[in-house]
Structure formats: structure tokens, C-alpha cells
XYZ file of C-alpha atoms in Angstrom:
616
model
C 84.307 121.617 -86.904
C 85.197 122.444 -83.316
C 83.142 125.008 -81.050
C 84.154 127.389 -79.192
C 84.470 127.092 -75.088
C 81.717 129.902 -74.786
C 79.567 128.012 -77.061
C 79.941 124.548 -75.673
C 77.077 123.021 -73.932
C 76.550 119.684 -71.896
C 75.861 116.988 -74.090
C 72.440 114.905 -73.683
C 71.960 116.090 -69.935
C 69.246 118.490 -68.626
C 71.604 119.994 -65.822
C 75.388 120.414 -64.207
C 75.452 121.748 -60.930
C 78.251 124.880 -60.834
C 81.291 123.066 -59.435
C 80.777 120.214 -61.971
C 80.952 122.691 -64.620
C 83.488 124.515 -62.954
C 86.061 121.400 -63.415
C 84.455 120.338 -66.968
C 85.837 123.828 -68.244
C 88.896 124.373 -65.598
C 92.424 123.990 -67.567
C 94.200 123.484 -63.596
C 94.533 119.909 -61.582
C 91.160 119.196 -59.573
C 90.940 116.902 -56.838
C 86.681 116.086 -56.926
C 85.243 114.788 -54.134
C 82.136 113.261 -54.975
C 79.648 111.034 -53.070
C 77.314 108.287 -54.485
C 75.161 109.714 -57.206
C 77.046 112.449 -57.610
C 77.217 111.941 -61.519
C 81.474 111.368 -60.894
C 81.552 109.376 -64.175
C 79.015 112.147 -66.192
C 81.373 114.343 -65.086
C 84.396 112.770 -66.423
C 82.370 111.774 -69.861
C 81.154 115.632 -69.961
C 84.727 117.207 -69.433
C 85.738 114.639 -72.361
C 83.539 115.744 -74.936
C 84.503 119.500 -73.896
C 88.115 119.089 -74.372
C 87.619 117.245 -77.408
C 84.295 119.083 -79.521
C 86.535 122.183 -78.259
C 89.804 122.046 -79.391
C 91.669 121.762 -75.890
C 92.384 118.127 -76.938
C 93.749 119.240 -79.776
C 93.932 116.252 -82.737
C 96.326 114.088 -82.177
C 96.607 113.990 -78.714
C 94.264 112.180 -76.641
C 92.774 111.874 -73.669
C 93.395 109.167 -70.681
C 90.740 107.774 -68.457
C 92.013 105.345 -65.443
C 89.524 103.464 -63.483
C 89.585 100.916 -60.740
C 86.791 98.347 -62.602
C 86.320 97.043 -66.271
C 82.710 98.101 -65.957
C 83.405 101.306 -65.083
C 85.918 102.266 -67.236
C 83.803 100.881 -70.090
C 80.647 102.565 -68.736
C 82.715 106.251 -69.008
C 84.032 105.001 -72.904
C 80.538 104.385 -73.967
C 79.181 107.290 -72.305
C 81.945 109.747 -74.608
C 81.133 107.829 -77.838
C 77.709 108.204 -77.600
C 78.139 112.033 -77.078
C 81.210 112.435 -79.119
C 81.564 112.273 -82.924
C 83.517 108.519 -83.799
C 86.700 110.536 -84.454
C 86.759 111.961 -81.086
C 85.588 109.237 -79.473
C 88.450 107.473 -80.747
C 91.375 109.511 -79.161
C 89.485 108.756 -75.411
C 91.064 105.736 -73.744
C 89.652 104.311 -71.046
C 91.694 101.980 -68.913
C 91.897 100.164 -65.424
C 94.419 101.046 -63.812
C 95.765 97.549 -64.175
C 95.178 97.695 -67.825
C 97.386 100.764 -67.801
C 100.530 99.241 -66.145
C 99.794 96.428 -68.181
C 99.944 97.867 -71.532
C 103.631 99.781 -70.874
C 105.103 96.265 -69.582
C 103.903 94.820 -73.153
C 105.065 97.396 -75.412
C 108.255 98.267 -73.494
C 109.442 95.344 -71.301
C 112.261 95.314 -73.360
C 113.897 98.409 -72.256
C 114.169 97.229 -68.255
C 117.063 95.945 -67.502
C 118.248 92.288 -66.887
C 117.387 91.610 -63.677
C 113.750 93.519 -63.555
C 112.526 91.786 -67.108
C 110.031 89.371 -67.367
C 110.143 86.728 -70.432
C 107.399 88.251 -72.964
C 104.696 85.283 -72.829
C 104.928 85.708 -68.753
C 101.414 84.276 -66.814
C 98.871 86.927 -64.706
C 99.567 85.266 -61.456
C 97.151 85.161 -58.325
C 99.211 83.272 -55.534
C 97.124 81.806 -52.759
C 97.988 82.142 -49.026
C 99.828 79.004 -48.702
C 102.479 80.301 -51.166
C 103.836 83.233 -49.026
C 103.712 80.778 -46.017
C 105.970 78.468 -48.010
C 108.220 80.846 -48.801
C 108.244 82.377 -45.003
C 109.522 78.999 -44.171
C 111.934 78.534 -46.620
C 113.419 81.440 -45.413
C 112.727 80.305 -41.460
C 110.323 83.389 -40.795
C 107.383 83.218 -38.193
C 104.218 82.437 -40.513
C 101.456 84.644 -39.572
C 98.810 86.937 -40.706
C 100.736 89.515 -40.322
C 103.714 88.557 -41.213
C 101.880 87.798 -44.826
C 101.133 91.069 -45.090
C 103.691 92.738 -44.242
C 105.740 90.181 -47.356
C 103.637 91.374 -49.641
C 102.995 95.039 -49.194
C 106.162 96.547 -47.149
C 108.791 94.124 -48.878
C 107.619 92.809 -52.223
C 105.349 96.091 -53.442
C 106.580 98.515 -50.680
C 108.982 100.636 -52.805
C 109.452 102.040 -55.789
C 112.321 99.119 -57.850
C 115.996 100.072 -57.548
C 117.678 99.679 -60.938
C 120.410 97.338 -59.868
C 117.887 95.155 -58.021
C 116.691 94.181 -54.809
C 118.939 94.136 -51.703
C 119.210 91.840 -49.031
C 118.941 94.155 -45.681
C 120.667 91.971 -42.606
C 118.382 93.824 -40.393
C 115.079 93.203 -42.354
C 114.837 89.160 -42.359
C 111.378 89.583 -44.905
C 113.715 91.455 -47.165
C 115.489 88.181 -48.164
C 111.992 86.733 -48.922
C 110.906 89.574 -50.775
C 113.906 89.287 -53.480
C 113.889 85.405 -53.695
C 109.620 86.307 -54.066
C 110.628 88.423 -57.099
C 113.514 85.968 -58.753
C 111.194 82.792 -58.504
C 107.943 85.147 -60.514
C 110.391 86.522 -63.211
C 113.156 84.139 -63.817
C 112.306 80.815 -62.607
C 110.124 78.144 -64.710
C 108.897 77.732 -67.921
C 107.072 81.407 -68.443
C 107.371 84.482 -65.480
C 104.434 84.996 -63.319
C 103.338 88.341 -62.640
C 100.681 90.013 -60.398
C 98.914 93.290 -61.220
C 100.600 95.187 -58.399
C 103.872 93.851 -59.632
C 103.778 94.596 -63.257
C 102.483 98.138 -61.622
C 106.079 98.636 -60.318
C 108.034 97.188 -63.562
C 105.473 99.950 -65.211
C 107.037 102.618 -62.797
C 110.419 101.588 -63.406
C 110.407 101.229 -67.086
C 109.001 104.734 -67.250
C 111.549 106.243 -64.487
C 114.720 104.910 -66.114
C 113.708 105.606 -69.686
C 113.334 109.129 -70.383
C 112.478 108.860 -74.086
C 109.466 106.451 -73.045
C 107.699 108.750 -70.306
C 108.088 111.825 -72.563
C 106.467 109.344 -75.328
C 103.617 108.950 -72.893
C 103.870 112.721 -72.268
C 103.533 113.436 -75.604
C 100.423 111.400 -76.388
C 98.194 112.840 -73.716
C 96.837 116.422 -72.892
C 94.571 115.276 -69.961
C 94.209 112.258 -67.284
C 90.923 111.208 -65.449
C 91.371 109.283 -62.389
C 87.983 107.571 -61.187
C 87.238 106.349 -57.307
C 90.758 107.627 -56.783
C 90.139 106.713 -53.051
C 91.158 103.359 -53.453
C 94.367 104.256 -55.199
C 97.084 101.800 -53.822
C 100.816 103.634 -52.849
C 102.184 101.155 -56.162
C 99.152 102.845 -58.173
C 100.033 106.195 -56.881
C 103.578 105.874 -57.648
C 103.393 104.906 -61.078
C 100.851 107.999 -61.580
C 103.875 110.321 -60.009
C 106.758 108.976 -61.986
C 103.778 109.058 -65.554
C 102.889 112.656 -64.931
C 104.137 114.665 -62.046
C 106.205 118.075 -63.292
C 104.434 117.739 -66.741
C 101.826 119.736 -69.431
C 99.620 116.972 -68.408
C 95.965 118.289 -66.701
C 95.090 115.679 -63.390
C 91.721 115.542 -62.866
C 90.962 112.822 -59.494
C 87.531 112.103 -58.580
C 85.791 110.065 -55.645
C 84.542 109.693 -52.564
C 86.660 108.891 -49.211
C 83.613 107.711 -47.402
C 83.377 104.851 -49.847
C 87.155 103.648 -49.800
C 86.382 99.985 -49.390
C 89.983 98.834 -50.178
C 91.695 99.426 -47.189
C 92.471 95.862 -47.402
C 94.148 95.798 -50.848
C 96.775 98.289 -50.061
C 94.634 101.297 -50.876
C 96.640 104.559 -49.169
C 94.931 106.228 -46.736
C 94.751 109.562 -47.983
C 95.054 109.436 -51.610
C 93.486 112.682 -52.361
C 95.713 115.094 -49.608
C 98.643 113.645 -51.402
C 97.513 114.313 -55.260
C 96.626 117.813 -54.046
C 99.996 118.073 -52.084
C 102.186 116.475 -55.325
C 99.992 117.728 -57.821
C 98.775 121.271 -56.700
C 95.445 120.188 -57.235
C 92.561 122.661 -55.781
C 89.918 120.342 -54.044
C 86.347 120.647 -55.371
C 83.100 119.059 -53.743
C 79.887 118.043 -55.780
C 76.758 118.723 -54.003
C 74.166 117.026 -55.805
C 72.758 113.248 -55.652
C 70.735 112.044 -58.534
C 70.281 108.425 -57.187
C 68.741 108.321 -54.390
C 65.678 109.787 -52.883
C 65.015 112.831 -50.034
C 64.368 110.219 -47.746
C 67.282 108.029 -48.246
C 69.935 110.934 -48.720
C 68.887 112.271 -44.777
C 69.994 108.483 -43.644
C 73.395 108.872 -45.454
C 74.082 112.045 -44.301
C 74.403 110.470 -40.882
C 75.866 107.627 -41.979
C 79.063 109.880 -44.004
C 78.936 111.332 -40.606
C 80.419 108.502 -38.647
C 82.746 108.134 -41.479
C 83.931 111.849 -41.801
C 83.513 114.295 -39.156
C 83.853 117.208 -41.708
C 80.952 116.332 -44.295
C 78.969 118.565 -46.121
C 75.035 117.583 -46.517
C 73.816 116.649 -50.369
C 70.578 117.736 -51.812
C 68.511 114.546 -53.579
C 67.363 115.693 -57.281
C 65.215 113.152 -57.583
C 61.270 112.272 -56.201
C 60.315 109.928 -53.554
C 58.060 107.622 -55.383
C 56.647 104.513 -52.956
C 54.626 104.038 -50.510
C 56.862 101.932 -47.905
C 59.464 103.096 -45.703
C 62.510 103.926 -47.434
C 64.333 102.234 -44.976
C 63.344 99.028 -42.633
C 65.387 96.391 -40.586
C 63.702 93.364 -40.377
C 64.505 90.611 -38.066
C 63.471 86.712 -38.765
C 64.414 83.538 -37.055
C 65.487 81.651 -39.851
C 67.176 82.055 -43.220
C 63.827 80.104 -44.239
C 61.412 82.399 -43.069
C 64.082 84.927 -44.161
C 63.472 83.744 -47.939
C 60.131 83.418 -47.774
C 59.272 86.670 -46.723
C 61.659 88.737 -49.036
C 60.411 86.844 -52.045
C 56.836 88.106 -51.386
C 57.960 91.916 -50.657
C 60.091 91.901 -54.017
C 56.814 90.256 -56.366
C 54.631 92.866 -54.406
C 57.140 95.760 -55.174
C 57.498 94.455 -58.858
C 53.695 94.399 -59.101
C 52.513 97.591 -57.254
C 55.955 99.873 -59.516
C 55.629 97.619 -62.728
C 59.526 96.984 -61.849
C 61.713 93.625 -62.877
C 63.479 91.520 -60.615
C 66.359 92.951 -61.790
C 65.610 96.400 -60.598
C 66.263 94.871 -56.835
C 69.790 93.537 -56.020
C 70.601 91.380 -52.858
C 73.850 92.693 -50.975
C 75.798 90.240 -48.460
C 79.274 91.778 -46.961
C 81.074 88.248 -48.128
C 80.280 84.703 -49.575
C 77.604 84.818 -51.757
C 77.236 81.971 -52.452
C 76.571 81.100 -48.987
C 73.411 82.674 -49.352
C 72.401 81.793 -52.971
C 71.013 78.144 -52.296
C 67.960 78.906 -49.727
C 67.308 81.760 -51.303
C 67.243 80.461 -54.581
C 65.071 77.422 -53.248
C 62.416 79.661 -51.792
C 62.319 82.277 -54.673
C 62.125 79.666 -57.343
C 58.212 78.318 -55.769
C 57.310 82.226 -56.370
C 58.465 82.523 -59.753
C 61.612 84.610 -59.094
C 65.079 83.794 -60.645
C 68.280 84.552 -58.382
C 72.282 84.193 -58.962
C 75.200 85.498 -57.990
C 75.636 88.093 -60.042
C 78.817 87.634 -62.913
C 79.463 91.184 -63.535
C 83.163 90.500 -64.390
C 82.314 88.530 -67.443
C 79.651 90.657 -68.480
C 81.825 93.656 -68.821
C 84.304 91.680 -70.979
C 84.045 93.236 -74.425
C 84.364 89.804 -76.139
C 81.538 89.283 -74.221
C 79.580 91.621 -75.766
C 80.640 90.534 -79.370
C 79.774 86.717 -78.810
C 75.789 87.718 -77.205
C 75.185 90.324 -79.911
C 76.016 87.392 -82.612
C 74.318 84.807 -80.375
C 71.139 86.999 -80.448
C 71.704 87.662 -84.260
C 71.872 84.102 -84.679
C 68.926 83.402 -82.790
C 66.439 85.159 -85.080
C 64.919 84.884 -88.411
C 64.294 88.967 -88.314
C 67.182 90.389 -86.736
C 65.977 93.482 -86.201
C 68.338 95.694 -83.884
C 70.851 92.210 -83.474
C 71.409 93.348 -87.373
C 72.599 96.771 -86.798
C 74.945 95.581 -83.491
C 76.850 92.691 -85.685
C 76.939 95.100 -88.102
C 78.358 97.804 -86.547
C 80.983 95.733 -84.861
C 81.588 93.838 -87.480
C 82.949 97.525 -88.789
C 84.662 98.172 -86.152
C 86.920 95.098 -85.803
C 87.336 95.005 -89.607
C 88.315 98.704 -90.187
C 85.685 98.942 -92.783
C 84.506 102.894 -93.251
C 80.696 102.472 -93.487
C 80.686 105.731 -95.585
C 82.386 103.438 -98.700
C 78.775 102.269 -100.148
C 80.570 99.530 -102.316
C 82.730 98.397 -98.983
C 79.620 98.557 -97.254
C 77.406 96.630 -99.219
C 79.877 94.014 -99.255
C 79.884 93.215 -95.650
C 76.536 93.421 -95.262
C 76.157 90.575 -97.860
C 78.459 88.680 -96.127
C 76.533 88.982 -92.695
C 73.644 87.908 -94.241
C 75.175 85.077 -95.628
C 76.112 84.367 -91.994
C 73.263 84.878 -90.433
C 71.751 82.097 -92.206
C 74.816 79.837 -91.578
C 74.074 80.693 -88.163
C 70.698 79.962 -87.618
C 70.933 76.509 -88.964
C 73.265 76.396 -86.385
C 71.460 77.554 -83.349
C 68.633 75.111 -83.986
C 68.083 73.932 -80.732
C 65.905 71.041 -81.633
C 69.496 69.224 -82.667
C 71.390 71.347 -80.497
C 73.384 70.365 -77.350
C 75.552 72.114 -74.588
C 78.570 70.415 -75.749
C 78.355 72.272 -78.951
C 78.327 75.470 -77.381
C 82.103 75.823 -77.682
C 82.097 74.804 -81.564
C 79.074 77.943 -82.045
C 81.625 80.179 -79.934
C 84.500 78.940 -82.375
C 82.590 79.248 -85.266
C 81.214 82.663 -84.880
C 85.202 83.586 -84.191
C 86.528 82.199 -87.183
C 84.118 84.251 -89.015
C 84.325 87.667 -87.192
C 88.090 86.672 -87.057
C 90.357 86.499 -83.723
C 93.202 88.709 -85.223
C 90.511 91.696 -85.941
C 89.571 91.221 -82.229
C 93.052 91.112 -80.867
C 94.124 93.876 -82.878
C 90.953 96.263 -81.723
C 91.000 94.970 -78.297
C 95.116 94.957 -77.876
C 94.620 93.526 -74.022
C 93.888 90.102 -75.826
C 96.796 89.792 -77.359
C 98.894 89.120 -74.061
C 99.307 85.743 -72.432
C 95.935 83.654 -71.763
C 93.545 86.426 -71.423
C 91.631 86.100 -74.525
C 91.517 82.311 -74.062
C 90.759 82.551 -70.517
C 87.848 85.096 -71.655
C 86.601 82.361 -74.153
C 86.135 80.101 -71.693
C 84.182 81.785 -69.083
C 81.881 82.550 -71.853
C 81.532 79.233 -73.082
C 81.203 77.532 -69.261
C 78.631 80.276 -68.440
C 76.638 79.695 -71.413
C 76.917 75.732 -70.798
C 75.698 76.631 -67.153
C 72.492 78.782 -68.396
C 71.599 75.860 -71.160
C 71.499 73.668 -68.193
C 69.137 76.153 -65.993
C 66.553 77.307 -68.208
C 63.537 75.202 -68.503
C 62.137 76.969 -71.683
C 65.111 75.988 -73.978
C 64.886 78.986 -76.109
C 68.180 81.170 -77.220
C 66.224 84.108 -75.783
C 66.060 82.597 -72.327
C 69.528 81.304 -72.739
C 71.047 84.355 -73.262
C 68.599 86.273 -70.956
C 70.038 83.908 -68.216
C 73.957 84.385 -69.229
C 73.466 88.350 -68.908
C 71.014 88.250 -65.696
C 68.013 89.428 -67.281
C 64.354 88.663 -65.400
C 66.599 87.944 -61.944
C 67.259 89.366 -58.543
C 71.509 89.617 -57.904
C 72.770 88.639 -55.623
C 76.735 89.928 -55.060
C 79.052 91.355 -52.291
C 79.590 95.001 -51.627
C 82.653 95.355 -53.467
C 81.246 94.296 -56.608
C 78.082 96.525 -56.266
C 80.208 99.581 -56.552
C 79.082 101.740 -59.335
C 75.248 100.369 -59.497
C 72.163 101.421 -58.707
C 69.040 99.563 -58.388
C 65.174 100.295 -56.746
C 65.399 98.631 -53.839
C 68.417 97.067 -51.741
C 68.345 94.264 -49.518
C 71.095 93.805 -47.470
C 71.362 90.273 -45.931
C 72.748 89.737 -42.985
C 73.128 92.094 -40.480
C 74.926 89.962 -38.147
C 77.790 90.222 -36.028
C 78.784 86.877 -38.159
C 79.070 88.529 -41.492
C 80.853 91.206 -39.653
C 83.685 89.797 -38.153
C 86.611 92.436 -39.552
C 84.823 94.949 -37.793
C 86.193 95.616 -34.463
C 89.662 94.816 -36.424
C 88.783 98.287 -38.759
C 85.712 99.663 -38.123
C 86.344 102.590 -40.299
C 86.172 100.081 -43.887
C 83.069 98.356 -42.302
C 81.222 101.811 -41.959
C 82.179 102.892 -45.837
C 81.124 99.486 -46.850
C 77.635 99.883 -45.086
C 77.522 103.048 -46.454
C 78.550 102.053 -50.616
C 75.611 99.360 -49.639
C 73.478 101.623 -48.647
C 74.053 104.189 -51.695
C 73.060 101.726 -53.938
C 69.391 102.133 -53.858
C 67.368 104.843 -55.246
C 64.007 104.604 -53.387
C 64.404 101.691 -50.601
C 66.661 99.995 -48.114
C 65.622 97.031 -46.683
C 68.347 95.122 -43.702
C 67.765 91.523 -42.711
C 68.686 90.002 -39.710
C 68.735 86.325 -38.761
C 68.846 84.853 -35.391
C 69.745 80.959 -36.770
C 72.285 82.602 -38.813
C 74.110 84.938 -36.714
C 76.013 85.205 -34.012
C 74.035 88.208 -32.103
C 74.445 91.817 -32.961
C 76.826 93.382 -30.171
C 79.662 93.537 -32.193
C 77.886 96.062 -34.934
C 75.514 97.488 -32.664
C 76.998 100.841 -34.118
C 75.770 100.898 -37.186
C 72.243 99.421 -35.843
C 72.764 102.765 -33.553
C 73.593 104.973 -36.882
C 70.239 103.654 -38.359
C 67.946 104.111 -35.361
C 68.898 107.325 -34.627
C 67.979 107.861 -38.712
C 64.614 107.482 -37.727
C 64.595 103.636 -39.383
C 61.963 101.538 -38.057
C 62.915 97.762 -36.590
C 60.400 94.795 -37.212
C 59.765 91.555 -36.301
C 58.887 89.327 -38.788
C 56.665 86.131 -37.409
């Protein structure tokens, strides 16, 4: 039964602040500017379960959500089905943007024309360096940074794709390159090989010359989400035009410009004046942060400050609630003494809060690697665990399936492991749970399993190299087709095998590390439980922990600054909005080369008030 607009209410929050409401109920394009801890994706999840519990989605359409990460557009699909009833849950997709072109190439490659179509079991390609250099000087071109880039995003991805193919412009020497780039990917070899941004324009195309297809797409939707729409690319932003512009359709963008961190990946540089210009979208501003503390929000106000001139100060909703300095730089003289003295402040932090290690994360601006194997020496002699974080895996849903069996498996009393298997056991197989005779059924057969399994899993006869026959095992019984056909981006290409894999080397990898060889601290390893991250900026985006420590303050881990200063400052300042209640900076004086070069942002931080100490 669907309730009325006036009677709607927020679903499992305490409070909206006006202009969030505002665009949950609005039936006009929004353009939402919203800084870190805004609530951007609560906002999105709320305005779902609106449209939906009220009618304005009416059944059958649906509703689609485009994101830049996997984890984030799965965070926003969990948040709707646990506030939504399972039948309105399930007319909410939630996409990458990637996903999105994806899944029209699939379905419709078949209506591009000759030239434009890829064979059907074509490759995800990620071409190194050294292949646009080769093909620079196959076609005698000067071979240079530049040059690269210019290949890739002005030739190959610049425009939208003429129907009758790519021309040859006598003036334009990369132009040549750019349509030999394109025959070698789709017509050349054994399968086609495709990047994202390229099966991004076939998307755009297929849609633009096929009228019955884009009013198809029209036709299925009521309403589109856009998430960290600041780092929409122009081949991104295209394909959303061509999709939507001039229809029914309801745009709502949200995001932050101070955090557009993909400057380098093509991202345009004002994505949201050209939504509102295309779109007629009315510009809306959140005004609330419920991540981080009073003290921390003052320091990003003048940090977004140095970023854009025309900011508007946020109010923190939350309580300061430590005794330190929200915010320190400290300065050692070697990555040693470094290790040393951050393992101490984390156990003390953990032990003073009753926090986890994972409730700190370590930030580095690149490589972390680099970083991983003194600090993981030092940290092990106090007890703590560190690794570079693997958030990509982790948000893989096949991932999810395997460690809920894996934990099933692990236990004589399954306990809440029984009602995950269960439940997506369900799922995959269709199975109503309401049908008592259908129901019992299963559950009699995942019993059955679960004993299968645990004679499996005993570890006292159990070695890494049978990892991979577990993983195959617990798939033949859940059954691959059920997954591919719930999950349809595993049916293309490599991608569910490629998934397997990564699975099964990162489980092999965590059997090796733990010393207790238990399942529990297995799998406790695989997902990062009981351990400090440790990850770049980019993939921090969308977390939140306690405390941040940002390693490496250095003119060396720095070195794209002078080049665009304006991406360093929103990657200090995502870095910086990661932490709810502390900030901590390191500096090294083995490790770096000086400070001159950022001295900036050091400046931007002082003048914050943030104390500088030498550590001995």
C-alpha cells in the first residue's frame, strides 16, 4: 500500500536538514552540492524510498542510480533495501557508471553498425603506456607525455562517434593514430579489446542512432541519481546527454567540486555548470556534516577555501569526543622512528576509546605499498596487523556470497552465517520464502550442505592449494548460472572468472599470514578485520574512520603539485575529510625531499591553528 507524499517520513534517520528534504520531495532536476559528510548517499537512498513507498515511481518503472565506485553504488543499493519493502527495492538499480555503458553494449551491440561493433566475447582492456608509444611510432609521431594524452583523450575519446566512422584529418597527424587505435581494439585478433571509456562512446552511439533503444531506456526509468558527479568525464557526460536530455526523466546530480580528484582521468572541469546549463537543473547546497567533529570542520573550512573562493561554512552535528588535538603534524627523521611512534599512538588511542585497529586508516598520496613493509615490520612487534587495503575485491558481490558460505562452513552452530546463506541462497534461486513447502526444502538442503562443508573446511587436513576446489565446490552447489543470471555483469567476458580468482589468491595469501590457522582468522584477514589500512587517497573516497594518518607530507610524495596544484589541494582535502575526530600528518626527513614545494598546504594548516612537533 503506498503513502501519501504528506504522510511520508524519512526512513530509519533521526533528522534531514531542509534542503535535503527539499530535493527528496522536489519533482524538478537538482544539481546538490554536497561536501564530505554531508549524508550525499542518505540523500539519494532517502529520495528512493520516497519515490517508491509513494507512488511517484510508479510500478513498473524504476529508478536509476549511477555511481563512480562499486562500493558506493552498492553501499546506496543496500541502504534502499534495507528501508524499502523487497518489491521496491527491486525496481532500484544501482550502477557504476561503467557498469551502465557496459550493460547497453551487451544487450544491444548488435544494432551499431559495421564498423563501430565489437565481436560479442570482446576482452576489458587496460593498455599500458608503452602501447600508445608504439603506436605514436608506427605512425612517426613525437612520443611524449603529452602527446599520450592528448591520443587518448582529444583523438581516441574526444568526440562523440560519427556513424560512418572515424576520419583521417590531414591537418591532425594523431587523428590517423586515433582510427588505426580503434580498428586494432575492435577488429583485429582473436576477440576485440575494449576500455571502459570506449565502450562509454559505443554506449552513446548505440543509443543516438537507435531511436527505439533510447526511448526503451526512456521508458524504463522515472528518475536518475548521479553520485560524486564532479568527477564525471566529457565521454560520461555525453552518454548521460544523448540517455536523457529533452526527456520525462527527473536528474538528480550530487557532489562536491572541492573533492574532484580525477582531474587526471579526464574528469570535466565543471561538470555541475554544464548539467544545470543542459539540464535546467536549480543548484542546491547541503549544510550539514555528520562526520566529522567542530574541531575538524573549522580546519576544512579553510582548507575548501583555497579550493573555492565562494564556499559556504558547514555546521558539525556531531561531538568532539578525545582528548588530543584534532589535528597534529609530526615530523621524524626516519620512516623507523616514523613506525615506531605511530604504532604506540594508535594502541594508546585503541585503549584509552575502546576502538579497533580498523577504526584508524593510514593515507599515502601514491604507492602503498612503498610504505607497507616498515610499517608492517614495526607494527607487527606491537601486536598491530597492517595491509594495503583490497577494497575492490571486497565490494565484489561474489565476494560476499563465497565469505558468507566460508563462515557458514566454518561453524558447527551457524548462527547468523545460517540466515545470510539462506537468504541468498533465495535470492539467486528465485525461491519465494513465503512458499512454506519451497521453503522447507531449501533449508534441508543447506543443512545437508553445511555438513558437507564442514568436513570440508577441516583445517587439520586442509591446505592452501585446496582453497580453489572449496571455492569450486561451494559454486557448484549455490550454482554459477543462478549467480550469473542475478548478477548479469558476470555473464560478460572474464569478469566472473577474473572475480574467482582474486578471491581464491587472496584467500591463499591470508592462509599463508595468519599464525592462528583458524577459518575465523582466515577470513577476518581476507576482509581486513582487527587491522590498520593502509590505501591511497583515491581509494579512501567514501570512508570514514576515527583517526587519519596521513603519511608523508613530503615534497616527494607530492611531485604533481606545482604541475596542478588545484587536484593536490582537493586530494588533501578528501584526506582530510576522512576522519571523524583526528588528523594526524607525518613527515620524514630520510624519506623526503624537503617541504618547499607544498609549503602551501603546511601554510593552510598552520594558519588552522594545527600544532607542529618534533618527534625525538
Amino acid at each position: 500500500m503506498n503513502t501519501t507524499s504528506q504522510e511520508w517520513v524519512p526512513v530509519g534517520v533521526d533528522e534531514l536538514e531542509q534542503n535535503a528534504d527539499t530535493v527528496i520531495r522536489s519533482n524538478k532536476n537538482y544539481s546538490v552540492i554536497a561536501g564530505p559528510g554531508a549524508g550525499k548517499t542518505e540523500l539519494l537512498a532517502q529520495r528512493a524510498c520516497y519515490l517508491l513507498q509513494t507512488a511517484k515511481c510508479p510500478y513498473p518503472y524504476r529508478i536509476l542510480a549511477i555511481s563512480f565506485k562499486k562500493d558506493s553504488a552498492k553501499n546506496l543499493k543496500d541502504r534502499v533495501t534495507e528501508r524499502c519493502s523487497k518489491k521496491d527495492a527491486l525496481r532500484f538499480d544501482s550502477l557504476t557508471f561503467d557498469a551502465f555503458a557496459k550493460s547497453m553494449l551487451d544487450r544491444f551491440m548488435g544494432a551499431l553498425p559495421d564498423i563501430w561493433q565489437p565481436k560479442k566475447d570482446y576482452e576489458i582492456y587496460f593498455p599500458k603506456k608503452a602501447e600508445y608509444e608504439s603506436i605514436l611510432r608506427s605512425h612517426s609521431l613525437n612520443v611524449s607525455n603529452n602527446s599520450i594524452k592528448s591520443l587518448e583523450k582529444n583523438w581516441i575519446l574526444g568526440s562523440p562517434l560519427k556513424t560512418q566512422g572515424m576520419q583521417e584529418l590531414p591537418s591532425e597527424p594523431l587523428s590517423a593514430a586515433a582510427k588505426y587505435w580503434w580498428n586494432a581494439c575492435l577488429h583485429m585478433g582473436a576477440n576485440s579489446r575494449l576500455t571502459f571509456p570506449m565502450m562509454g562512446r559505443l554506449a552513446e552511439l548505440l543509443l543516438r542512432i537507435n531511436p527505439k533503444i533510447s526511448n526503451a531506456l526512456r521508458t524504463t526509468y522515472t528518475h536518475v541519481f548521479m553520485d560524486e558527479f564532479q568527477d564525471t568525464t566529457h565521454v560520461q557526460y555525453d552518454l548521460v546527454k544523448t540517455a536523457f536530455l529533452n526527456s520525462q526523466i527527473i536528474l538528480t546530480a550530487v557532489g562536491d567540486n572541492k573533492q574532484q580528484i580525477m582531474r587526471w582521468a579526464m574528469a570535466l572541469d565543471d561538470a555541475f555548470g554544464k548539467f544545470e546549463q543542459d539540464f535546467q537543473a536549480q543548484r542546491i547546497q547541503l549544510s550539514f556534516n555528520y562526520r566529522s567533529s567542530p574541531e575538524l570542520v573549522k580546519i576544512l573550512d579553510n582548507l575548501a577555501l583555497t579550493i573555492d573562493a565562494n564556499y559556504q561554512q558547514v555546521e558539525s552535528k556531531i561531538s568532539r569526543n578525545i582528548s588530543e588535538d584534532a589535528c597534529v603534524i609530526w615530523d621524524f627523521h626516519t620512516p623507523k622512528d616514523e613506525a615506531e611512534y605511530l604504532a604506540k599512538a594508535i594502541l594508546d588511542s585503541i585503549n584509552a576509546y575502546k576502538l579497533a585497529p580498523e577504526d584508524f586508516v593510514i593515507l599515502v598520496k601514491q604507492k602503498a605499498d612503498q610504505y607497507e613493509a616498515c610499517l608492517k615490520e614495526v607494527f607487527g612487534k606491537h601486536g598491530l596487523k597492517i595491509r594495503v587495503s583490497q577494497q575492490d575485491i571486497l565490494t565484489e558481490p561474489l565476494a560476499t556470497i563465497f565469505i558468507s558460505f566460508l563462515r557458514f562452513g566454518s561453524r558447527k552452530r551457524a548462527g547468523v552465517y545460517w540466515s545470510d546463506c539462506h537468504k541468498i541462497l533465495a535470492n539467486l534461486r528465485g525461491v519465494d520464502l513465503a512458499d512454506d513447502k519451497t521453503n522447507r526444502l531449501l533449508q534441508k538442503e543447506l543443512s545437508n550442505f553445511h555438513c558437507d562443508l564442514q568436513n570440508q573446511m577441516e583445517l587439520n587436513n586442509f591446505s592452501k592449494n585446496q582453497i580453489s576446489t572449496l571455492l569450486k565446490n561451494i559454486e557448484q552447489f549455490i550454482n554459477k548460472t543462478c549467480i550469473q543470471a542475478y548478477y548479469p555483469e558476470y555473464n560478460q567476458g572474464d569478469r566472473y572468472d577474473h572475480c574467482f580468482k582474486q578471491i581464491n589468491n587472496q584467500l591463499e595469501k591470508s592462509y599463508e599470514i595468519v599464525e592462528n590457522q583458524s577459518w575465523e582468522a582466515i577470513l577476518d584477514d581476507f576482509e581486513g578485520k582487527d587491522s590498520v589500512s593502509i590505501m591511497t587517497v583515491h581509494k579512501s573516497k567514501g570512508s570514514q574512520y576515527h583517526t587519519v594518518i596521513f603519511v608523508g607530507l613530503e615534497d616527494s610524495a607530492w611531485w604533481s603539485f606545482k604541475n596542478d596544484p588545484k587536484e593536490s589541494r582537493s586530494n588533501f582535502f578528501v584526506a582530510f575529510s576522512r576522519a571523524k575526530q583526528r588528523v594526524i600528518f607525518t613527515y620524514c626527513e630520510k624519506r623526503g625531499e624537503g617541504r618547499k614545494k607544498i609549503s602551501s598546504l603546511y601554510q593552510v594548516l598552520l594558519n588552522a591553528g594545527v600544532k607542529m612537533k618534533t618527534i625525538q
